[in-house]
Short mmCIF file of C-alpha atoms and ligand atoms in Angstrom, two decimals:
data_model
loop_
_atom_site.label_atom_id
_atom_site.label_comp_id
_atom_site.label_asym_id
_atom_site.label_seq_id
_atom_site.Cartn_x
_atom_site.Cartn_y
_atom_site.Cartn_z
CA UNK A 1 -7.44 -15.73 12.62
CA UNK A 2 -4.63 -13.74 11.94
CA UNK A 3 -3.01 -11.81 15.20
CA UNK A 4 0.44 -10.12 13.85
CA UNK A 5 0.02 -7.03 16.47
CA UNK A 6 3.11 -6.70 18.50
CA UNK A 7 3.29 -8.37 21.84
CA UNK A 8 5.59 -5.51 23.20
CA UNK A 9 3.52 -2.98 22.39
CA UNK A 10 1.15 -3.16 25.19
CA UNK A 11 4.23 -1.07 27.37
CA UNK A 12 4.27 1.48 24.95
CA UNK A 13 0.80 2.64 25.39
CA UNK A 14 0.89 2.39 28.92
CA UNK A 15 3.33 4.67 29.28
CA UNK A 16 1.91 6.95 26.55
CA UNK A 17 -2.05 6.62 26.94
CA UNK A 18 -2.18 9.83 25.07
CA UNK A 19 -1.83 7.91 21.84
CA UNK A 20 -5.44 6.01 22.22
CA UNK A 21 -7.01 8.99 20.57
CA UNK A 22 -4.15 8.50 17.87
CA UNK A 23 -5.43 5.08 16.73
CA UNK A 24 -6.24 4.23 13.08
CA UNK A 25 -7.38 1.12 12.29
CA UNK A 26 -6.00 -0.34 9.14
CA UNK A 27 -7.00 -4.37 7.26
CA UNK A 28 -3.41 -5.72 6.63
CA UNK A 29 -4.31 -7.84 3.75
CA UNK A 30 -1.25 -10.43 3.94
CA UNK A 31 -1.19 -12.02 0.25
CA UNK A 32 0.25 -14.83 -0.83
CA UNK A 33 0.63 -16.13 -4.29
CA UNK A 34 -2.16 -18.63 -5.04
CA UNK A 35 -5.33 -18.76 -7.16
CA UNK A 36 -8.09 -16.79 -6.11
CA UNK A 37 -11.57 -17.13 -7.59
CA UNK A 38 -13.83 -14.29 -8.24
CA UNK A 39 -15.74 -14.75 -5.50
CA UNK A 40 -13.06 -14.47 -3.54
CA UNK A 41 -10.71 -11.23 -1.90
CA UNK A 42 -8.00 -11.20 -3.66
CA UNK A 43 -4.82 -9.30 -5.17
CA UNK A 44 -4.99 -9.28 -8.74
CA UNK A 45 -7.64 -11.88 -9.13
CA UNK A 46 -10.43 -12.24 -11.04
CA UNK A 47 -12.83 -9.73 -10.47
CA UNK A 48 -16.43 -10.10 -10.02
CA UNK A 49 -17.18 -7.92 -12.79
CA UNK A 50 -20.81 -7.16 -14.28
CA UNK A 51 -20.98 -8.47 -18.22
CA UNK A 52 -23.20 -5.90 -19.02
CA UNK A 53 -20.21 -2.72 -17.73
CA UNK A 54 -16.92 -2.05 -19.75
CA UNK A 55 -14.24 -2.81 -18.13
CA UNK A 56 -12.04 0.50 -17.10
CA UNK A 57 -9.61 1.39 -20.13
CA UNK A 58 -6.96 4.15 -19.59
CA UNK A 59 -7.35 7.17 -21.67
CA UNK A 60 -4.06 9.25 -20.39
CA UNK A 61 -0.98 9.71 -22.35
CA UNK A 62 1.35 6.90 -22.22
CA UNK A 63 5.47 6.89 -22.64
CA UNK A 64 5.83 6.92 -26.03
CA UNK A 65 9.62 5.57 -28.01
CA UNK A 66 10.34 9.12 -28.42
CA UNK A 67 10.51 9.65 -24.72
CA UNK A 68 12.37 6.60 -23.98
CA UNK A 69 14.92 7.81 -26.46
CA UNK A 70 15.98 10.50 -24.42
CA UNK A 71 15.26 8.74 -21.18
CA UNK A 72 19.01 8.13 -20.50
CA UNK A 73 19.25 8.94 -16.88
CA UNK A 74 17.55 5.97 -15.78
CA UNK A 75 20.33 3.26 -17.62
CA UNK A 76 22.10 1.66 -14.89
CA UNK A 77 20.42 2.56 -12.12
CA UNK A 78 19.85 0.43 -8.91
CA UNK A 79 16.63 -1.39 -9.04
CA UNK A 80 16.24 -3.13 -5.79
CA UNK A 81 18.21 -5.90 -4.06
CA UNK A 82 19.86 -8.48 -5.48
CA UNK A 83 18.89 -7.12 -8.87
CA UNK A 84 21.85 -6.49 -11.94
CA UNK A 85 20.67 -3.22 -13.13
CA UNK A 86 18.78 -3.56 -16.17
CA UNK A 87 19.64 -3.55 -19.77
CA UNK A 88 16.98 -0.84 -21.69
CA UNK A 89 14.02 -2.92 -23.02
CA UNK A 90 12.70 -1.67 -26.22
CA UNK A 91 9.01 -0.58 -25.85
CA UNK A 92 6.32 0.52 -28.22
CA UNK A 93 2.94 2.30 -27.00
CA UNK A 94 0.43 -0.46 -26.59
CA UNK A 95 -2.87 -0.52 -28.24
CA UNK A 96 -5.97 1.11 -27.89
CA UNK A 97 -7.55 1.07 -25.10
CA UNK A 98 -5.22 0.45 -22.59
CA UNK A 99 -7.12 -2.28 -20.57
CA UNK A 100 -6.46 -0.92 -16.83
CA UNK A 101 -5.17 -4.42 -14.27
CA UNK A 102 -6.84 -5.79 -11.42
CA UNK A 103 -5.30 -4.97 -8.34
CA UNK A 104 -7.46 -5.67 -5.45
CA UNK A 105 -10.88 -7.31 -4.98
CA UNK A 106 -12.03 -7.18 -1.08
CA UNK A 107 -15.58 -8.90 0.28
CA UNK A 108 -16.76 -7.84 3.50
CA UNK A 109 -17.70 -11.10 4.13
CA UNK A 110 -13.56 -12.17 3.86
CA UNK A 111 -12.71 -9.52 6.83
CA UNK A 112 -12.11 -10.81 10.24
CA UNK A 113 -15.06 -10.40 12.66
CA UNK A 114 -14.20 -8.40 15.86
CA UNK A 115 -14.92 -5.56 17.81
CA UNK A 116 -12.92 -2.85 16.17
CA UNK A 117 -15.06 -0.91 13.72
CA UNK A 118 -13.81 -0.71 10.02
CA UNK A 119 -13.13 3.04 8.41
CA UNK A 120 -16.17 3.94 6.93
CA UNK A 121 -14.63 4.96 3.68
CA UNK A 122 -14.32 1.00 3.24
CA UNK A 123 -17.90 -0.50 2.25
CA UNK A 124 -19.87 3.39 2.62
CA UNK A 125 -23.42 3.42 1.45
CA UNK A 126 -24.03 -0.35 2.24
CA UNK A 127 -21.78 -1.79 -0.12
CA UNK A 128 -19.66 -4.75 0.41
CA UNK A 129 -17.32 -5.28 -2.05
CA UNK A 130 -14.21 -2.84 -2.75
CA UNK A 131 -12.13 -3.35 -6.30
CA UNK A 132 -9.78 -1.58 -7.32
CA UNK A 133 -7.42 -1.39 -10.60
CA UNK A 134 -5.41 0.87 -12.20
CA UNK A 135 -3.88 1.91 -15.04
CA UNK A 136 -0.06 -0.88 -15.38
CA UNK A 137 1.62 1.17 -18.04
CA UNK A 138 4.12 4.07 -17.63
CA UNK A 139 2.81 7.61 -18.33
CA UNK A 140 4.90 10.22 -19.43
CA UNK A 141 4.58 12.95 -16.03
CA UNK A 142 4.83 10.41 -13.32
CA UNK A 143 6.16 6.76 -12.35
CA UNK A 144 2.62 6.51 -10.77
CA UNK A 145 -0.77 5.07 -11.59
CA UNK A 146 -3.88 5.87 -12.81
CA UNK A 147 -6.31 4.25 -9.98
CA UNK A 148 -9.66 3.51 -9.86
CA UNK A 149 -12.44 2.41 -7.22
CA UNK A 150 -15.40 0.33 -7.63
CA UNK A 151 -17.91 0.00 -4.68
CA UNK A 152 -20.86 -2.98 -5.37
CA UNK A 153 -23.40 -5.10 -3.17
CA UNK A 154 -21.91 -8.96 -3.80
CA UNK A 155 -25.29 -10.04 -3.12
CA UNK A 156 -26.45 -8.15 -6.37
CA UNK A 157 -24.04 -9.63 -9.04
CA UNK A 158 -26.00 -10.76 -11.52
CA UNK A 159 -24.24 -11.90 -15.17
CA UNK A 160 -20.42 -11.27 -14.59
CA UNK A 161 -17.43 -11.35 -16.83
CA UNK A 162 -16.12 -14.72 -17.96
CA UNK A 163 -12.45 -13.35 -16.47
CA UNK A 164 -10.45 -10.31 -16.92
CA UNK A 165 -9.38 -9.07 -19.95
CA UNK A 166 -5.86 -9.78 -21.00
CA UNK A 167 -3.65 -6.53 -20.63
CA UNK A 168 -1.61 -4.59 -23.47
CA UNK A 169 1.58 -4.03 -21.66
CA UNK A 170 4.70 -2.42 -22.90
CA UNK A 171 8.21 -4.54 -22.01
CA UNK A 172 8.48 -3.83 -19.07
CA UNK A 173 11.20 -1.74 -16.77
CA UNK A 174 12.51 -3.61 -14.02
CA UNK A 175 12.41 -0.17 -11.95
CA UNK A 176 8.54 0.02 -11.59
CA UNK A 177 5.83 -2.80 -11.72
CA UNK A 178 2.52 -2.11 -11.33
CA UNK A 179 0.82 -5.78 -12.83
CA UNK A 180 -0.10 -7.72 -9.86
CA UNK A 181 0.34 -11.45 -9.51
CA UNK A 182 -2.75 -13.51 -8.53
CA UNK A 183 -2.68 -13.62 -4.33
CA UNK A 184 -4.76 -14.82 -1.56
CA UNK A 185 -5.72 -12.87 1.06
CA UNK A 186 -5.80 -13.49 4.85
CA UNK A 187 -7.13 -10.22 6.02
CA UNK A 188 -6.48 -8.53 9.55
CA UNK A 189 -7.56 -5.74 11.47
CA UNK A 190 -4.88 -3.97 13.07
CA UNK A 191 -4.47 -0.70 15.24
CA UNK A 192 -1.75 1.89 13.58
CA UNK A 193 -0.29 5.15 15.47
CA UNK A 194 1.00 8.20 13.60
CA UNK A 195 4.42 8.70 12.56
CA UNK A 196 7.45 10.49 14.69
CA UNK A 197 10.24 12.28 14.16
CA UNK A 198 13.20 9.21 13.78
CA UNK A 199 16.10 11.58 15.14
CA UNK A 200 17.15 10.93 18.42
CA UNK A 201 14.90 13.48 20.59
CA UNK A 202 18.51 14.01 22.38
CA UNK A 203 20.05 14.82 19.26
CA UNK A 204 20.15 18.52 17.39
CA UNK A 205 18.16 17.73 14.57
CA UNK A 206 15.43 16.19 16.35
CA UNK A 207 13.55 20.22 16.39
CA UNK A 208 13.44 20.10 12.70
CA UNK A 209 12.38 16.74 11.91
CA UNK A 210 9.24 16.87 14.25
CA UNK A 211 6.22 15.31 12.42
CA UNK A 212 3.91 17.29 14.12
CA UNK A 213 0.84 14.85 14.28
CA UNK A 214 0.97 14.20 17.84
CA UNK A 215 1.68 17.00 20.37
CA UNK A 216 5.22 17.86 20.75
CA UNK A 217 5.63 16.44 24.18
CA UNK A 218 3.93 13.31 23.05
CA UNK A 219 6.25 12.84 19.99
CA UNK A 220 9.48 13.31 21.80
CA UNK A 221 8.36 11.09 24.50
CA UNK A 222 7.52 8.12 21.89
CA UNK A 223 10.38 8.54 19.40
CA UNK A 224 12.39 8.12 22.60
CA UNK A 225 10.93 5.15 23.56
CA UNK A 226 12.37 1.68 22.69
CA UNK A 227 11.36 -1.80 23.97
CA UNK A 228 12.36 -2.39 27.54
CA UNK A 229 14.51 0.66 27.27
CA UNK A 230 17.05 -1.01 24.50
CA UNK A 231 19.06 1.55 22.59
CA UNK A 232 17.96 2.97 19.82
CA UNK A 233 19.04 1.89 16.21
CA UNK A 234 20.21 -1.69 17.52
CA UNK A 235 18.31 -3.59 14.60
CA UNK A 236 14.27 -3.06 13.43
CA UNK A 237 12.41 -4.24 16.48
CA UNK A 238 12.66 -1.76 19.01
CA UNK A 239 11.99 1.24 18.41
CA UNK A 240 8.25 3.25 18.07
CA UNK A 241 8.37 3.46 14.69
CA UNK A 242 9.11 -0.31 14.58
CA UNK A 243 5.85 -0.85 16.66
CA UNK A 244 3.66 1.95 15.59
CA UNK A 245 2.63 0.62 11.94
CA UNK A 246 2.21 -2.62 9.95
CA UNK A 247 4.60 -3.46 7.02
CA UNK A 248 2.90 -4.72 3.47
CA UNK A 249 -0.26 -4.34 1.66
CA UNK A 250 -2.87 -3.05 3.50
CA UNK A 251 -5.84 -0.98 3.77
CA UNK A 252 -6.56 2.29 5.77
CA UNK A 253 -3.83 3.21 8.62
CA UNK A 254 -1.16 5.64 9.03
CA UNK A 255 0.62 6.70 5.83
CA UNK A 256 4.85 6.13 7.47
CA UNK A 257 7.11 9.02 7.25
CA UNK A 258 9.29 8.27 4.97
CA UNK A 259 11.32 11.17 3.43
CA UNK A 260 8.28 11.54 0.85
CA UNK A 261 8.96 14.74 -1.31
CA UNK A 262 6.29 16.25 -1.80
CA UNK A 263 4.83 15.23 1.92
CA UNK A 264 1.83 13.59 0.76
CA UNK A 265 -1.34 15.83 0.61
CA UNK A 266 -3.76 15.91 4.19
CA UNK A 267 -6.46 17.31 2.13
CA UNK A 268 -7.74 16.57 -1.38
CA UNK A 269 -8.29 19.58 -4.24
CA UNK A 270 -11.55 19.75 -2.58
CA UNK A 271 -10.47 20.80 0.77
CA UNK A 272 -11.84 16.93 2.39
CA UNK A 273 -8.98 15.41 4.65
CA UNK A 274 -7.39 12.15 2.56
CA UNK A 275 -7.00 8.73 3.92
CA UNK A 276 -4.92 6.30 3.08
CA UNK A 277 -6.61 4.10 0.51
CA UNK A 278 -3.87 1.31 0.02
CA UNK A 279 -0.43 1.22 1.38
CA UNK A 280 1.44 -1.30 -1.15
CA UNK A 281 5.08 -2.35 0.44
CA UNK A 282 7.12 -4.86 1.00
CA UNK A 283 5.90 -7.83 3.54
CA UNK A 284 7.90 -7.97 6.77
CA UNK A 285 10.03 -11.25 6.56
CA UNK A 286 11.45 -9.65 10.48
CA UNK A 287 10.61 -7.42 13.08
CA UNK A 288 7.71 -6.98 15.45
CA UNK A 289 4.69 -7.54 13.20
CA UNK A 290 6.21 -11.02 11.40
CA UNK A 291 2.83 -13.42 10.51
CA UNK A 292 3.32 -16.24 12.40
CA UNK A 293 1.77 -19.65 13.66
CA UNK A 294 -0.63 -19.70 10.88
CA UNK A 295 -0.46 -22.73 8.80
CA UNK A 296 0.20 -22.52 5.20
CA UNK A 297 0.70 -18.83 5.77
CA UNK A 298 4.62 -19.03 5.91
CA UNK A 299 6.75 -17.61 2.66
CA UNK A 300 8.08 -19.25 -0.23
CA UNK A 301 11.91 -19.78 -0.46
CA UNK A 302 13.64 -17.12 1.68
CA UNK A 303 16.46 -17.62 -0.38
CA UNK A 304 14.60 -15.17 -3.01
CA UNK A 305 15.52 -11.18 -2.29
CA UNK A 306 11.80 -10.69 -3.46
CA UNK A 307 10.08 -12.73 -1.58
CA UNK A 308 8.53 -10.19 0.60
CA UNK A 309 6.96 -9.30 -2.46
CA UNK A 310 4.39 -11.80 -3.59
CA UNK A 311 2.13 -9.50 -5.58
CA UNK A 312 5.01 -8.45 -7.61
CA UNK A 313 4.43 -5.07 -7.65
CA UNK A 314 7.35 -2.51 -7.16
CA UNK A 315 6.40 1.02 -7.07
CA UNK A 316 8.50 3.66 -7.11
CA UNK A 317 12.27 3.36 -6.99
CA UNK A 318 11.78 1.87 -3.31
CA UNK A 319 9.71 -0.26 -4.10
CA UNK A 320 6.85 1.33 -2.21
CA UNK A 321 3.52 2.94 -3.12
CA UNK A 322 0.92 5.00 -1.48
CA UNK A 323 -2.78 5.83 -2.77
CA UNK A 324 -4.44 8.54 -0.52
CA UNK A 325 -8.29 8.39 -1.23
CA UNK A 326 -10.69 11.26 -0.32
CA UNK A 327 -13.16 11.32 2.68
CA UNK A 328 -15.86 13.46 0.99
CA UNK A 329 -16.15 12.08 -2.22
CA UNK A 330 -14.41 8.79 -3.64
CA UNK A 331 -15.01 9.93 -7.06
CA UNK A 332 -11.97 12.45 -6.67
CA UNK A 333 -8.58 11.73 -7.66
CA UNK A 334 -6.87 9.24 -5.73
CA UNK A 335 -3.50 10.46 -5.29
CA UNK A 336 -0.60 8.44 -5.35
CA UNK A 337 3.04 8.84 -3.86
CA UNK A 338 6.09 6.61 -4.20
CA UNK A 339 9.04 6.10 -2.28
ZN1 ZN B 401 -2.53 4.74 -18.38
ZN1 ZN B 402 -12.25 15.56 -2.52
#
């Protein structure tokens, strides 16, 4: 079993016991690259897919030439690490329909046993398997996707699709990627606390840049806090924000503060509070929730700038993508923010 929860974090909530009634619990899915098979969890894998349904096609607008004609702003500009910025690709609209990709598969079965309950959003109504895809191609309003959910009983499958179906892509930009490589998953629960204020509670700005989740006193207290009492801002280990959520793919959770603008939504069009549906980042290769003594669970060459990324995708100009998901009804949008 997985265990990636911070060893130093056991002195931050004794000193702040207030944050208990804080706790989220979130599945940190840690993929790897591999081969999963459709009856297993899995980043774009196969999905265990019922012959008999269509498979989800995106009917939205996509970019067409004309817009990437006039699309000059974006020549040039930095793409992520290590990365010479990219030369224009030319792209044509693909064809009808636009088959959407797979981008996560989760059994119940695959999720660690233990005492902490799951969000009930996860498997509601008895189901136990989660997939999710969306739509991989760029639309014209946004650099985000069209997403989907799919809740079914596994033990219920009967005929299933002999694989997915290949996608139409356009060339794609190296600034946003939203086809994800096959992965295994090694799933793990994991406790999250809200997001504070990073200023300095000592400094002048610290007023304005409350986050205003916990109570005031509370969030000064823990954005004060470091490990042991280090300074602040000495490297990413230390600090609460450091210790207060999990890096990478996962499931459920706090959604970070992390200059989004807009803030993402607390409520969906309906007036339900969102959660957050998928948190798609980078995978810690440092700091206080690193995998480790797990064998075969360690990266692939370090010497790679991506390799923190093994599903490939790269939302957003960070790199980073959120879906929010609402409580009342999962058929509403899912929203989706980038950063
Ligand atoms: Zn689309
Ligand atoms: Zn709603």
């Amino acid at each position: 079993m997985v265990d990636t929860t911070p060893r130093r974090r056991t002195e931050l909530l004794e000193l702040h016991p207030g944050l208990a009634a804080y706790a989220r619990t979130a599945l940190r899915l840690h993929p790897r690259a591999g081969s999963p098979t459709v009856g297993e969890s899995s980043v774009g894998g196969p999905l265990a897919w019922p012959a008999n349904e269509p498979w989800p096609t995106c009917a939205d607008d996509h970019e067409s030439d004309d817009d990437l004609e006039s699309d000059d702003d974006l020549e040039g500009d930095e793409v992520g690490p290590g990365l010479a910025p990219p030369s224009r690709p030319t792209r044509t609209v693909p064809a009808e329909p636009v088959v959407m990709a797979s981008v996560l598969q989760l059994y119940r079965r695959d999720l660690p046993a233990g005492p902490t309950p799951l969000p009930e959003w996860m498997f509601p109504d008895g189901a136990d398997l989660l997939q999710v895809l969306w739509c991989p191609n760029p639309h014209p309003d946004t650099y985000e996707p069209r997403v989907r959910l799919y809740w079914r009983t596994a033990s219920e499958p009967g005929d299933l699709l002999d694989g997915n179906p290949s996608l139409n892509l356009f060339t794609r930009d190296a600034d946003v990627d939203f086809t994800p490589r096959p992965c295994v998953l090694h799933p793990e629960v994991v406790q999250e606390y809200p997001p504070v204020s990073v200023d300095d509670p000592d400094s002048g700005e610290f007023e304005d840049t409350l986050i205003g989740i916990l109570p005031e006193r509370l969030e000064r207290s823990c954005a004060g806090w470091t490990v042991s009492g280090e300074p602040r801002g000495l490297d990413d280990q230390h600090d609460y924000t450091d210790h207060a959520g999990a890096p990478g793919w996962k499931l459920g959770g706090w959604v970070p503060a992390v200059g989004f603008l807009p803030p993402p939504a607390e409520h969906c069009f309906c007036g339900a509070p969102t959660f957050l549906l998928l948190g798609a980042t980078s995978e810690a290769l440092g700091g206080p929730w690193l995998p480790s003594g797990d064998p075969g669970f360690g990266w692939g060459d370090p010497e790679e700038w991506d390799d923190n990324r093994p599903t490939g995708v790269w939302g957003g100009r960070g790199g980073q993508l959120w879906l929010l998901g609402c409580t009342d009804d999962p058929a509403h949008p899912i929203l989706t923010y980038t950063e």
